Short mmCIF file of C-alpha atoms (C1' of nucleotides) in Angstrom, two decimals:
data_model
loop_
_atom_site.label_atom_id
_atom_site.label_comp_id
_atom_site.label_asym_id
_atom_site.label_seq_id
_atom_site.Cartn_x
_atom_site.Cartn_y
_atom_site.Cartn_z
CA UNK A 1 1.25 -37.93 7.81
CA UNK A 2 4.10 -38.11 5.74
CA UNK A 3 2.47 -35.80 3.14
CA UNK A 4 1.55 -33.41 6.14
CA UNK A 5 4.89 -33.22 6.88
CA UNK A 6 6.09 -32.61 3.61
CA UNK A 7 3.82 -29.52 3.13
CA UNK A 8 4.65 -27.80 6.08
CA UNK A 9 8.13 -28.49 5.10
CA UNK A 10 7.76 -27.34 1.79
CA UNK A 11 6.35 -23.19 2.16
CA UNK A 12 9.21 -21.20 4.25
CA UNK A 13 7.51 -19.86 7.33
CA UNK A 14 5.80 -17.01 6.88
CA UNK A 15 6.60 -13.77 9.02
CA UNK A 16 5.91 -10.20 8.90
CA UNK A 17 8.97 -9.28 6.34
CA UNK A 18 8.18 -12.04 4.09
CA UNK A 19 4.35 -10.93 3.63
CA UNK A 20 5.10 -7.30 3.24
CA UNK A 21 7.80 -7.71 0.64
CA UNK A 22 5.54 -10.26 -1.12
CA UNK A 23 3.12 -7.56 -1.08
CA UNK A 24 5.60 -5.04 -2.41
CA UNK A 25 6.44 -7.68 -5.13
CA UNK A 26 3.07 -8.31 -5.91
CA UNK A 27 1.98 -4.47 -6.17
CA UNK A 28 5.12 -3.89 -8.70
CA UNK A 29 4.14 -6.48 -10.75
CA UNK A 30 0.24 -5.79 -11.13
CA UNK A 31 -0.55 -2.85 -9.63
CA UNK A 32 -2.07 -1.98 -6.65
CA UNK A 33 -5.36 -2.79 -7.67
CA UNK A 34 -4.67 -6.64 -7.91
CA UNK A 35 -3.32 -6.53 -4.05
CA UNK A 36 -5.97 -7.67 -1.69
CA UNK A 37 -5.32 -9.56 1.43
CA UNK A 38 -6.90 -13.04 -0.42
CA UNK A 39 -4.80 -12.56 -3.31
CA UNK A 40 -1.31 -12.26 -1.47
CA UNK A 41 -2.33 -15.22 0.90
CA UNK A 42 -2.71 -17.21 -2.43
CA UNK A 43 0.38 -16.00 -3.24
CA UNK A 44 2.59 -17.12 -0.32
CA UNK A 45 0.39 -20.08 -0.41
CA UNK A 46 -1.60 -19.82 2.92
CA UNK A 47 -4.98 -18.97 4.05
CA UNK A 48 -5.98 -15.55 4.20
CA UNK A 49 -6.73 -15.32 8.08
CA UNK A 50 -2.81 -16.30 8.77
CA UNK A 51 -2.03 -13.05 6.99
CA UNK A 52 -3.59 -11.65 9.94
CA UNK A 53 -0.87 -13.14 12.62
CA UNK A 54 1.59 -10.81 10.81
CA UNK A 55 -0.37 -7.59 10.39
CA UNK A 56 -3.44 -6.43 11.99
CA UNK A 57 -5.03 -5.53 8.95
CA UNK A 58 -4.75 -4.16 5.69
CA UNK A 59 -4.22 -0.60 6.65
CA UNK A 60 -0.92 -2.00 8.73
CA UNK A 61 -0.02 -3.94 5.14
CA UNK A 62 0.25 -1.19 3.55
CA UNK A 63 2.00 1.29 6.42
CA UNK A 64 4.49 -1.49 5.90
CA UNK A 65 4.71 -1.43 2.16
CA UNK A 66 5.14 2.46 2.78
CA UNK A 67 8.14 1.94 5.02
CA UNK A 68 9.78 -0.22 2.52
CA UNK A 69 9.18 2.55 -0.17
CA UNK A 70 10.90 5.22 1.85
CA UNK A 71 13.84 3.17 3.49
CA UNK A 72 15.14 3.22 -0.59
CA UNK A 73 15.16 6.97 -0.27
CA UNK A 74 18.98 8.11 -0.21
CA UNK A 75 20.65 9.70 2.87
CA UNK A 76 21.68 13.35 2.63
CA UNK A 77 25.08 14.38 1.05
CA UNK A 78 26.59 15.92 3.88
CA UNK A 79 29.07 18.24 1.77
CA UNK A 80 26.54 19.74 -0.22
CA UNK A 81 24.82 22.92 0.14
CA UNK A 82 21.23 22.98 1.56
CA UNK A 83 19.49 23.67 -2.00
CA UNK A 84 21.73 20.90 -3.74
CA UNK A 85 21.11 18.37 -0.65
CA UNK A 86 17.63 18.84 -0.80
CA UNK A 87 17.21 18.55 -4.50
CA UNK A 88 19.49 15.68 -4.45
CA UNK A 89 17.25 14.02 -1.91
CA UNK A 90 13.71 14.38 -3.73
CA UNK A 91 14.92 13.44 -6.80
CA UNK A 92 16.36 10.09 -4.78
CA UNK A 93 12.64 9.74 -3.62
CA UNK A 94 11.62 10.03 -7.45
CA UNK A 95 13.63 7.27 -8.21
CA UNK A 96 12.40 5.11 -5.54
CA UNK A 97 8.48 6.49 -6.74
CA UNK A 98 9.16 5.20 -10.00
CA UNK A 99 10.20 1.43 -9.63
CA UNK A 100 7.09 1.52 -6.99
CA UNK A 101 4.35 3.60 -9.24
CA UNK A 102 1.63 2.60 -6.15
CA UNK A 103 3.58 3.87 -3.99
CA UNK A 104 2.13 7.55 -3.75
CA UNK A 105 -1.01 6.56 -4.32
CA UNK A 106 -0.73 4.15 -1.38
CA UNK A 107 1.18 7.25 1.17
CA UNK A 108 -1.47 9.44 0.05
CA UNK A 109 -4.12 6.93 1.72
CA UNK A 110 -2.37 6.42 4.57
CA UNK A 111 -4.22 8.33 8.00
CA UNK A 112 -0.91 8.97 9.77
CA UNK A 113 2.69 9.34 9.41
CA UNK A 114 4.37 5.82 9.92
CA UNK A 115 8.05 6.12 11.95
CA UNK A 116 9.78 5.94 8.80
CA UNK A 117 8.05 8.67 6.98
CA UNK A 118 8.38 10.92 10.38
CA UNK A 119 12.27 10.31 10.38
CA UNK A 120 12.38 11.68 6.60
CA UNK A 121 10.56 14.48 7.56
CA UNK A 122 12.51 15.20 10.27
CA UNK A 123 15.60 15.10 8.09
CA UNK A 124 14.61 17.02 5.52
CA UNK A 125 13.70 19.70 8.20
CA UNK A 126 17.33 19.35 9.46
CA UNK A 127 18.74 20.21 5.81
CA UNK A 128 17.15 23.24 5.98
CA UNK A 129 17.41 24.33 9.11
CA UNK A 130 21.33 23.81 8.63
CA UNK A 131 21.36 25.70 5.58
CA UNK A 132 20.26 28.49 7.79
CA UNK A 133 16.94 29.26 6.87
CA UNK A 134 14.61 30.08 10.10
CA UNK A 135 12.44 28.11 11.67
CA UNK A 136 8.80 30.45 9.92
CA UNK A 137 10.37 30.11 6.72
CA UNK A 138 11.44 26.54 7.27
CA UNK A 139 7.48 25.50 8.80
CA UNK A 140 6.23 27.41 5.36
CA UNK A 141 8.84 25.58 3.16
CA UNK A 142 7.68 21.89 4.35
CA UNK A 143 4.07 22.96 3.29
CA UNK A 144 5.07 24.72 0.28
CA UNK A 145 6.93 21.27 -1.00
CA UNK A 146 4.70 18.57 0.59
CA UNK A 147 4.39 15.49 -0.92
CA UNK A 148 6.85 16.34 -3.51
CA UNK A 149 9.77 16.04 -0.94
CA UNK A 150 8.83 12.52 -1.65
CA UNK A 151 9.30 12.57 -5.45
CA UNK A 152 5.36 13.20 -6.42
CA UNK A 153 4.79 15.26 -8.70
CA UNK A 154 1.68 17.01 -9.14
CA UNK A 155 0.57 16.57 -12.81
CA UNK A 156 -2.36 15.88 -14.31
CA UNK A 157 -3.74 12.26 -15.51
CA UNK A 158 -0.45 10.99 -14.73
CA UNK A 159 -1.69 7.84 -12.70
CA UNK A 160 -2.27 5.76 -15.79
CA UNK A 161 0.33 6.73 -18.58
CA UNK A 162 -0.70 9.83 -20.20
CA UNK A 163 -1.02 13.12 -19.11
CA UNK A 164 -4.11 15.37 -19.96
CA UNK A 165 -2.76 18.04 -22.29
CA UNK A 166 -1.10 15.12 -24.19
CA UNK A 167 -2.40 13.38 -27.13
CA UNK A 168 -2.12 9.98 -28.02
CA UNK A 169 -5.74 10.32 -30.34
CA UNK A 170 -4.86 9.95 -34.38
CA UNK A 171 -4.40 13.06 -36.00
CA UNK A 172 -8.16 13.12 -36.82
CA UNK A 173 -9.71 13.56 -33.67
CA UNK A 174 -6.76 16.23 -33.04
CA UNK A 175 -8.18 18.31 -35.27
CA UNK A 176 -11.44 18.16 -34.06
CA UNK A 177 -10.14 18.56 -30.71
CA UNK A 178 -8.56 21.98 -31.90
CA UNK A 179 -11.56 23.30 -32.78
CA UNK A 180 -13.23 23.04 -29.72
CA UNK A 181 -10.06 23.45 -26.99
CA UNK A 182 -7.95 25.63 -29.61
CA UNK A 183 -5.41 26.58 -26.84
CA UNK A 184 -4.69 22.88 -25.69
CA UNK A 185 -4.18 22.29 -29.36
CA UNK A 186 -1.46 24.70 -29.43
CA UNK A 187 0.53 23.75 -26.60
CA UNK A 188 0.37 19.73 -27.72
CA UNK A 189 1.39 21.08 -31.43
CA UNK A 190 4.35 22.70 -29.95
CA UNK A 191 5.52 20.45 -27.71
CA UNK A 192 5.02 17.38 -29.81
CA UNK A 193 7.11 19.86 -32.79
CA UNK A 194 9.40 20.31 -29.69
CA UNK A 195 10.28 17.16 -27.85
CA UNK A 196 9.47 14.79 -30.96
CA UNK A 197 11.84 12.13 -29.85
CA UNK A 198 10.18 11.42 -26.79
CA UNK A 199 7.53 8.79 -27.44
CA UNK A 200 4.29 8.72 -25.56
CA UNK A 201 3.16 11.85 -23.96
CA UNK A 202 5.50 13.77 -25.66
CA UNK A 203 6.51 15.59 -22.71
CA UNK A 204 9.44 14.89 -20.60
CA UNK A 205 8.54 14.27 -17.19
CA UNK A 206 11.70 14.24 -15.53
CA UNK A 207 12.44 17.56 -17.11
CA UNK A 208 8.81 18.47 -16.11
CA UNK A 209 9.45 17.76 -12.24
CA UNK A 210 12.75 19.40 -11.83
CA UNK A 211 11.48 22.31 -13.57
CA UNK A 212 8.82 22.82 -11.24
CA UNK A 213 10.85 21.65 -7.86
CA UNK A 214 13.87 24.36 -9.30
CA UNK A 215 11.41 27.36 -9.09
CA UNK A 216 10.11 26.57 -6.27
CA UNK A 217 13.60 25.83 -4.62
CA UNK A 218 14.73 29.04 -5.87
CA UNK A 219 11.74 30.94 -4.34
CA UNK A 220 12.87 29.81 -0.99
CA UNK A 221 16.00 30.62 -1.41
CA UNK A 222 15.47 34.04 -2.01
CA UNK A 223 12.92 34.05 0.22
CA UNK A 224 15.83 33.11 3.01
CA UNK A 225 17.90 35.70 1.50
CA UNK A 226 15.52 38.39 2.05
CA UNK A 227 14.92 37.46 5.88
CA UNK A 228 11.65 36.56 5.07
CA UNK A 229 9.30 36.09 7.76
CA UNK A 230 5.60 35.32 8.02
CA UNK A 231 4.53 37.93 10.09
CA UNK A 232 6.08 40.59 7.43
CA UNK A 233 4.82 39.40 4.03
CA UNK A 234 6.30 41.39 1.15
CA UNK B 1 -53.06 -1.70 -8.94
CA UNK B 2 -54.33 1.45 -7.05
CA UNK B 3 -51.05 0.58 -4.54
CA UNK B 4 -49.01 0.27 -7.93
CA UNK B 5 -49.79 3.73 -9.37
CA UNK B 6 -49.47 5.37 -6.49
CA UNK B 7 -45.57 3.66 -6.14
CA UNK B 8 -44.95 4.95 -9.49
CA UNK B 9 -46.45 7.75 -8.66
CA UNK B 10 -44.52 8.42 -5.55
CA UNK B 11 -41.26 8.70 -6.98
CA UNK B 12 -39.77 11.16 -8.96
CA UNK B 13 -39.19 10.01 -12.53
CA UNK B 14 -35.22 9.11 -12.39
CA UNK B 15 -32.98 10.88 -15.52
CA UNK B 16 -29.26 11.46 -15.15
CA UNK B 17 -29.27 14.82 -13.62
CA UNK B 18 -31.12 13.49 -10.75
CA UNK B 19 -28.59 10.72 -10.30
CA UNK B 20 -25.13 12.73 -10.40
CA UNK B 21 -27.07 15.29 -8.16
CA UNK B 22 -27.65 12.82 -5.77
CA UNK B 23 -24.25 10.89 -6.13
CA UNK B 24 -22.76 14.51 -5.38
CA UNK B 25 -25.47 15.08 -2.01
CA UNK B 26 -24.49 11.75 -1.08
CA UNK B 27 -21.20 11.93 -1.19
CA UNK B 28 -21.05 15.62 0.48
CA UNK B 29 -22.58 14.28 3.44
CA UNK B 30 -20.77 10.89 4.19
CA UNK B 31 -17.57 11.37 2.32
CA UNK B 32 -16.89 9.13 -1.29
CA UNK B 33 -16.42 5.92 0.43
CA UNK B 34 -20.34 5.67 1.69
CA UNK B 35 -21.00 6.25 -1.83
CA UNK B 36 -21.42 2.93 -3.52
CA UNK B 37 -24.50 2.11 -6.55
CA UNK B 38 -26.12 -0.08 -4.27
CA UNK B 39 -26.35 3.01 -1.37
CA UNK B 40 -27.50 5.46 -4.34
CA UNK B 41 -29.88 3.46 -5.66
CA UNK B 42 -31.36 2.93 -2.35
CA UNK B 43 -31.00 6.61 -1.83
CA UNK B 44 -33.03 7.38 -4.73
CA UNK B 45 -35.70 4.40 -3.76
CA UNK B 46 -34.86 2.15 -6.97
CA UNK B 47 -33.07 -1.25 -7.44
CA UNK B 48 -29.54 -0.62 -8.29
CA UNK B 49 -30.00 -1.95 -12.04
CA UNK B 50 -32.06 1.06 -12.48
CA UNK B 51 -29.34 3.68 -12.45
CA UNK B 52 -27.62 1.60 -15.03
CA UNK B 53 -29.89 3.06 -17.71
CA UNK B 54 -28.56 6.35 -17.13
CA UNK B 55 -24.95 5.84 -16.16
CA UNK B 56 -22.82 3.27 -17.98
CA UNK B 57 -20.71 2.07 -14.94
CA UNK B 58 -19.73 3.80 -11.84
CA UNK B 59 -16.99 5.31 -13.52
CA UNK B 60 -19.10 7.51 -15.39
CA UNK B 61 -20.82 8.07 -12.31
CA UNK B 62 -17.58 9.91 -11.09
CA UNK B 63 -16.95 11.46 -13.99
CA UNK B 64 -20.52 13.08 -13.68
CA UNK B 65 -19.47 14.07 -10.36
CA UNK B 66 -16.20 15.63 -11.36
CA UNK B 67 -18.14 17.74 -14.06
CA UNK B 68 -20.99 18.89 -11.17
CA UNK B 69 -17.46 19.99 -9.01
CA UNK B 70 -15.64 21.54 -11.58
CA UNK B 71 -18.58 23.66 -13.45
CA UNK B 72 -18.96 25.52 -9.68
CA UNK B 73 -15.33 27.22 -10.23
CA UNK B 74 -15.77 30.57 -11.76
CA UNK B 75 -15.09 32.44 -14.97
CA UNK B 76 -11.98 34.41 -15.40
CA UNK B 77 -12.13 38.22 -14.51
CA UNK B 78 -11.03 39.88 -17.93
CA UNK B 79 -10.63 42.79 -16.31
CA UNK B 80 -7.43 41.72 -14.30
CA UNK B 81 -3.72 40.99 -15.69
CA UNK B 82 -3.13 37.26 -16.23
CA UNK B 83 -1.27 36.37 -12.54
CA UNK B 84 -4.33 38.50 -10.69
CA UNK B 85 -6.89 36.40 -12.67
CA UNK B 86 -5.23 32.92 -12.59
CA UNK B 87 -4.73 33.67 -8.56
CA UNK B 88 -8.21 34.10 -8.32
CA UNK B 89 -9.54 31.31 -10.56
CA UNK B 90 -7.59 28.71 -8.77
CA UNK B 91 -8.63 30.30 -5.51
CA UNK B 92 -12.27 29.49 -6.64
CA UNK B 93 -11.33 26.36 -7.39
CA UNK B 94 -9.74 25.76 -4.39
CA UNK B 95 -13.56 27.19 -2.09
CA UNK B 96 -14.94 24.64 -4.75
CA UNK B 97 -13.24 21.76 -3.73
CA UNK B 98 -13.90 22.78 0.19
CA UNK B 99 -17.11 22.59 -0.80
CA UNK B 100 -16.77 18.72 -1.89
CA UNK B 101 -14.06 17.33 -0.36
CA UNK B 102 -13.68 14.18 -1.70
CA UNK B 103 -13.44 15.69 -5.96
CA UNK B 104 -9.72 15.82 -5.15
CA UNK B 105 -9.21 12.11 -4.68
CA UNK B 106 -12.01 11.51 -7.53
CA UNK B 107 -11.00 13.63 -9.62
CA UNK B 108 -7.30 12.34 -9.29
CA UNK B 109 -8.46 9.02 -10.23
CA UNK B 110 -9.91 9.94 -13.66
CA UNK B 111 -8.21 8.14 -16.24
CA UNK B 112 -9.19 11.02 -18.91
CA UNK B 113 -10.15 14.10 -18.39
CA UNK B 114 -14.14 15.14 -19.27
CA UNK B 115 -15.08 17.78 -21.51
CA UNK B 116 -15.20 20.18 -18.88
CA UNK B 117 -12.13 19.34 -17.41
CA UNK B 118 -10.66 20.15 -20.59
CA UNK B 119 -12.59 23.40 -20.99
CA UNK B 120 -10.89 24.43 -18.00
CA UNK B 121 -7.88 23.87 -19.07
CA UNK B 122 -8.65 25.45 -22.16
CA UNK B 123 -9.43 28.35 -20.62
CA UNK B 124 -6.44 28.45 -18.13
CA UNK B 125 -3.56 28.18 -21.15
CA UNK B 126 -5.73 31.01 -22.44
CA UNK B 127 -5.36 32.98 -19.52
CA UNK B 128 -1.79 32.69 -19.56
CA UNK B 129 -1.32 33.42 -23.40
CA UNK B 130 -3.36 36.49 -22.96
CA UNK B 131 -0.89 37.30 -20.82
CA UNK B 132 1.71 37.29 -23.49
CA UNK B 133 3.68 34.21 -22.12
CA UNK B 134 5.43 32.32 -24.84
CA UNK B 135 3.78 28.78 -26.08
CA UNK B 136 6.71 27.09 -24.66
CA UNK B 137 6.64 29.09 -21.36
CA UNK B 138 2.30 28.14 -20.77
CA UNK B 139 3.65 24.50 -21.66
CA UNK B 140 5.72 24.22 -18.42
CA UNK B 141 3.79 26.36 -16.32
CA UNK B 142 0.82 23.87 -16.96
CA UNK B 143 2.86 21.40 -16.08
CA UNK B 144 3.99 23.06 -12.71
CA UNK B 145 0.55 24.50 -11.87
CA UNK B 146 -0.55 20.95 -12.27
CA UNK B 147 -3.46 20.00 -10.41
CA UNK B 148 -2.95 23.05 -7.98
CA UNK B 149 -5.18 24.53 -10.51
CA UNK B 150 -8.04 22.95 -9.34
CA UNK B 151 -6.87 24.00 -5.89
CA UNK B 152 -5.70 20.72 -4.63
CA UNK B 153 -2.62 21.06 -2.25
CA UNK B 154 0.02 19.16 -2.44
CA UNK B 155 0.37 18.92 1.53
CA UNK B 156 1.09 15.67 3.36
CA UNK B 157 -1.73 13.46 5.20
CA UNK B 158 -4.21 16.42 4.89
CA UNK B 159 -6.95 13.92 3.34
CA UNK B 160 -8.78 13.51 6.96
CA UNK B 161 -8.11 16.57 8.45
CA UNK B 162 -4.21 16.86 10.21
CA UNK B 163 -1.03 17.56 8.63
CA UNK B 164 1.63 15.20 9.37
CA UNK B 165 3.72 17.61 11.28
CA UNK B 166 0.62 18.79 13.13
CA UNK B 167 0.32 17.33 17.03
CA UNK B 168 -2.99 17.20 17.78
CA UNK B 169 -1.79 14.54 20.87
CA UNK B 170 -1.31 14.83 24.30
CA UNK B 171 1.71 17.37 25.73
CA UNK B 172 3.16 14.12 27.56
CA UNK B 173 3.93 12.62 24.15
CA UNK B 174 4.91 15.43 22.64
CA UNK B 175 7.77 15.70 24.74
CA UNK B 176 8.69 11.71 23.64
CA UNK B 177 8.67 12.59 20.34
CA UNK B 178 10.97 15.89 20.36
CA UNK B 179 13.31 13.02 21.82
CA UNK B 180 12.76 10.89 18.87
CA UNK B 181 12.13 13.74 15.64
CA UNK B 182 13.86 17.22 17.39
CA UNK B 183 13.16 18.87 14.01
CA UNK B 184 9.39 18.85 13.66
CA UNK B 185 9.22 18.72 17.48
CA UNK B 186 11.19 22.57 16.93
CA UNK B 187 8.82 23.43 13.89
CA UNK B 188 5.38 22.11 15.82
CA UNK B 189 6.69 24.29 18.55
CA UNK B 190 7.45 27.21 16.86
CA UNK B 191 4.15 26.82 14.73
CA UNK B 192 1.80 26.49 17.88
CA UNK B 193 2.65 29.43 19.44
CA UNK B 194 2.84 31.81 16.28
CA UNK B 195 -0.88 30.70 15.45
CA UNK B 196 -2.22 29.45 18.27
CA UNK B 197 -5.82 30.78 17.61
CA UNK B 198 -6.10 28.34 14.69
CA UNK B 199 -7.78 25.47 16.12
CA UNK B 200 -6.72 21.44 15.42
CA UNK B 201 -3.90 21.66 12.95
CA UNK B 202 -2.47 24.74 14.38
CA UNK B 203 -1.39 25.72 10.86
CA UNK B 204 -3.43 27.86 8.49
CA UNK B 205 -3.77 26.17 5.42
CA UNK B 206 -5.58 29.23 3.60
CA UNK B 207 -2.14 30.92 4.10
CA UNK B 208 -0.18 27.98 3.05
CA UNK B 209 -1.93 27.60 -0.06
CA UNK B 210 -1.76 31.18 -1.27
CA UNK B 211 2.35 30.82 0.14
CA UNK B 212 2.89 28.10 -2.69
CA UNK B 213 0.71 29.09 -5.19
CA UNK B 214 2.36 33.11 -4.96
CA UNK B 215 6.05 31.32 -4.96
CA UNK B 216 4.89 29.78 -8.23
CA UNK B 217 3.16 32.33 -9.57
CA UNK B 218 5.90 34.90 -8.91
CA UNK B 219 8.67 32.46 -10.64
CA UNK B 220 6.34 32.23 -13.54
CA UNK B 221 6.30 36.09 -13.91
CA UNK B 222 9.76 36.09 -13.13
CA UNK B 223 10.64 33.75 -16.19
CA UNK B 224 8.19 35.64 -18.40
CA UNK B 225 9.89 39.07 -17.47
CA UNK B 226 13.33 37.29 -19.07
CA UNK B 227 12.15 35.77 -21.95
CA UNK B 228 12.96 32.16 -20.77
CA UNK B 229 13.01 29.29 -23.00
CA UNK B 230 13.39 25.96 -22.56
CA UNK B 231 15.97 25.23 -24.64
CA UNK B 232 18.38 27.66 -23.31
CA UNK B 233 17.41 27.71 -19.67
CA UNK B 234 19.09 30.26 -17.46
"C1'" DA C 1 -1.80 -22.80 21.28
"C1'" DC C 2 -2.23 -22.66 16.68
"C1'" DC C 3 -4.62 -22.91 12.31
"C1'" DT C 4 -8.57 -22.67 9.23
"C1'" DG C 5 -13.18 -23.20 6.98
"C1'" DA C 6 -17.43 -21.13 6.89
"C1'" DA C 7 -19.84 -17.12 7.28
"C1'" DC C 8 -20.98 -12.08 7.40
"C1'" DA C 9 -21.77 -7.90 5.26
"C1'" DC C 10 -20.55 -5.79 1.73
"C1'" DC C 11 -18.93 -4.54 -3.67
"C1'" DG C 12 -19.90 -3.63 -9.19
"C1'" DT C 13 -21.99 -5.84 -12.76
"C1'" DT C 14 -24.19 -9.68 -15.79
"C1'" DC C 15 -27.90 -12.17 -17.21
"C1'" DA C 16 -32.09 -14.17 -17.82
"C1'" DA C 17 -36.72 -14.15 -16.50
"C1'" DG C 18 -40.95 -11.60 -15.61
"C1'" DT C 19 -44.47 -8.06 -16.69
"C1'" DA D 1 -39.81 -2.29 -24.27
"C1'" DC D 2 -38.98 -1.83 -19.77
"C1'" DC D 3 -37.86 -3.36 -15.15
"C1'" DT D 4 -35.88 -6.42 -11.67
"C1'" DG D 5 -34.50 -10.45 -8.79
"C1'" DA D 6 -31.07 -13.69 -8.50
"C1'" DA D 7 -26.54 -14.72 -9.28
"C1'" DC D 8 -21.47 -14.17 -10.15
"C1'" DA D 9 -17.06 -13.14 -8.71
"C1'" DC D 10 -15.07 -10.67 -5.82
"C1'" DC D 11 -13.77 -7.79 -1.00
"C1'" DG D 12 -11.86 -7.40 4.37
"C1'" DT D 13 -12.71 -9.42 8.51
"C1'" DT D 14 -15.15 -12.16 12.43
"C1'" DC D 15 -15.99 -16.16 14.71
"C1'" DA D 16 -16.31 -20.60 16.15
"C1'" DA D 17 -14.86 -25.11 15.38
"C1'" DG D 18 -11.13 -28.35 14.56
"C1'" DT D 19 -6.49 -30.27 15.45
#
DNA sequence: ACCTGAACACCGTTCAAGT
DNA sequence: ACCTGAACACCGTTCAAGT
């Protein structure tokens, strides 16, 4: 009796916060691939069917875990433009991306838009309606940016450290490589010559996503400037 | 024994081609997730233990898979200037991948790229060096392009079929959630009526490829034509 | 009313035994 | 030398029994 007592005294009692930031905590630490519904019960030290008084199911762990992700995403800056709001914005949503590395994989699994996720949307929309830009070019913006208005980028081979065109191999493979992809062996030799101080990949992935989010903030922008509509391509 | 032979018999003789093929079949018709080594060895009438004399693991499985996918895009036109000829070969990409829907999320969870993954590649920096852009201009670009040049979009919840800002519910909530997210609400609106003949989505995602993939394509040009460089960027 | 152990229907893969 | 059944260590989730 007494040692009854004692354990139910002893674990805090569990509700739905505790088990999805446990989950969160759990999917920073090992990667998403060591969360499963068993695991995280053993973790908050109950059975794995009282995880299921919390959430209906895994898919709902996860929309949760999402949530959390995306509530760390910045407000807009009110007193900036539209192009420097947005860019602000996603590269808030990198930030966030990068202390949770599951997390895109995770949003890009999910079915439907949870509340949270439609509210940034909706915001981001709002940005660029009030910079002025119409509603066509604003509907073709959102699909031109996609999933990078949440920080992803869209590189290759990036999941698990290194990207494709980079080369970690010793120098003796790379010159085998270069005989049989001689134009990938260019583009490593140059940017390894290039961007030696960076170690790993050798490339410079923040440099690498704002790069690619500039030009294509830059298209829309002249795009807006031009009056640019859908029904009157260029 | 007559019963015996005429098993053996019955059966095609299993080699590697025949399993990939298979995999590939198998996972055309009931998406990636039906597709386990238990369901393909039953699919090919053999105890699952079998196909591990011709694939390693299920890894290489899906790398098999990935090469099937990727060997369907076709060869550059050498006839055409470089941004004519990349548009197109990332356009075939992209009518390969609607051929096999699930090589995006596959592919994406390659941990290296095959040899024919890097051929591609190959090719593509080739492409854009024939061109005449600089070593350190094709570096970037790569990096931009990303994996759009296997004609994955980057759009959001697109994976089983809608777009997140795509109502395919009821007018009477539609109404609740202009209340809730007036932005999309505007943009869904505006959307549905411009291109109301497209069915479900009620966006065209043929044209919203081709809008992101020109935006990029055109700022790539447009860096060319000035002789950008990294190191002193504009 | 609440909690939970056993069970179900799966996985990918190992291993040892059988032919 | 080749093939294969049983087993291992997992999954998410259902269900009925226990308190």
């Amino acid at each position: 009796m007494a040692l009854h007592a004692e354990t139910v005294a002893r674990r805090a009692p569990l509700n739905r916060e505790r088990v999805l930031q446990t989950a969160v905590d759990l999917a920073d630490a090992g990667g998403i691939e060591d969360l499963s519904m068993r695991r995280l019960a053993q973790e908050l030290g109950v059975v794995p069917m009282a995880l299921y008084k919390h959430v209906a199911n895994k898919e709902e762990l996860l929309d949760g875990m999402v949530e959390i992700v995306v509530r760390e995403i910045d407000a807009p800056d009110p007193d900036s433009d539209w192009k420097t709001a947005v860019r602000q914005r996603i590269l808030s949503a990198r930030r966030a991306l990068l202390r949770h590395p599951w997390g895109r994989r995770v949003l890009e699994s999910r079915n439907a838009p949870t509340p949270t996720v439609l509210a940034y949307m909706d915001s981001m929309i709002g940005m660029l309606r009030s910079g002025g830009l119409s509603i066509d070019l604003t509907h073709h913006v959102m699909h031109a940016i996609g999933s990078r208005m949440f920080g992803f980028s869209q590189e290759l081979f990036t999941e698990n450290g290194s990207a494709a065109a980079d080369v970690t191999l010793p120098a003796a493979t790379l010159a085998q490589i270069a005989a049989i992809y001689p134009n990938i062996a260019e583009v490593v030799a140059r940017a390894s010559h290039d961007e030696a101080s960076v170690v790993g990949s050798g490339c410079d992935d923040q440099f690498e996503f704002e790069f690619s989010l500039d030009l294509l903030l830059d298209g829309f922008e002249r795009l807006h400037l031009q009056r640019w509509s859908s029904t009157q391509p260029s």
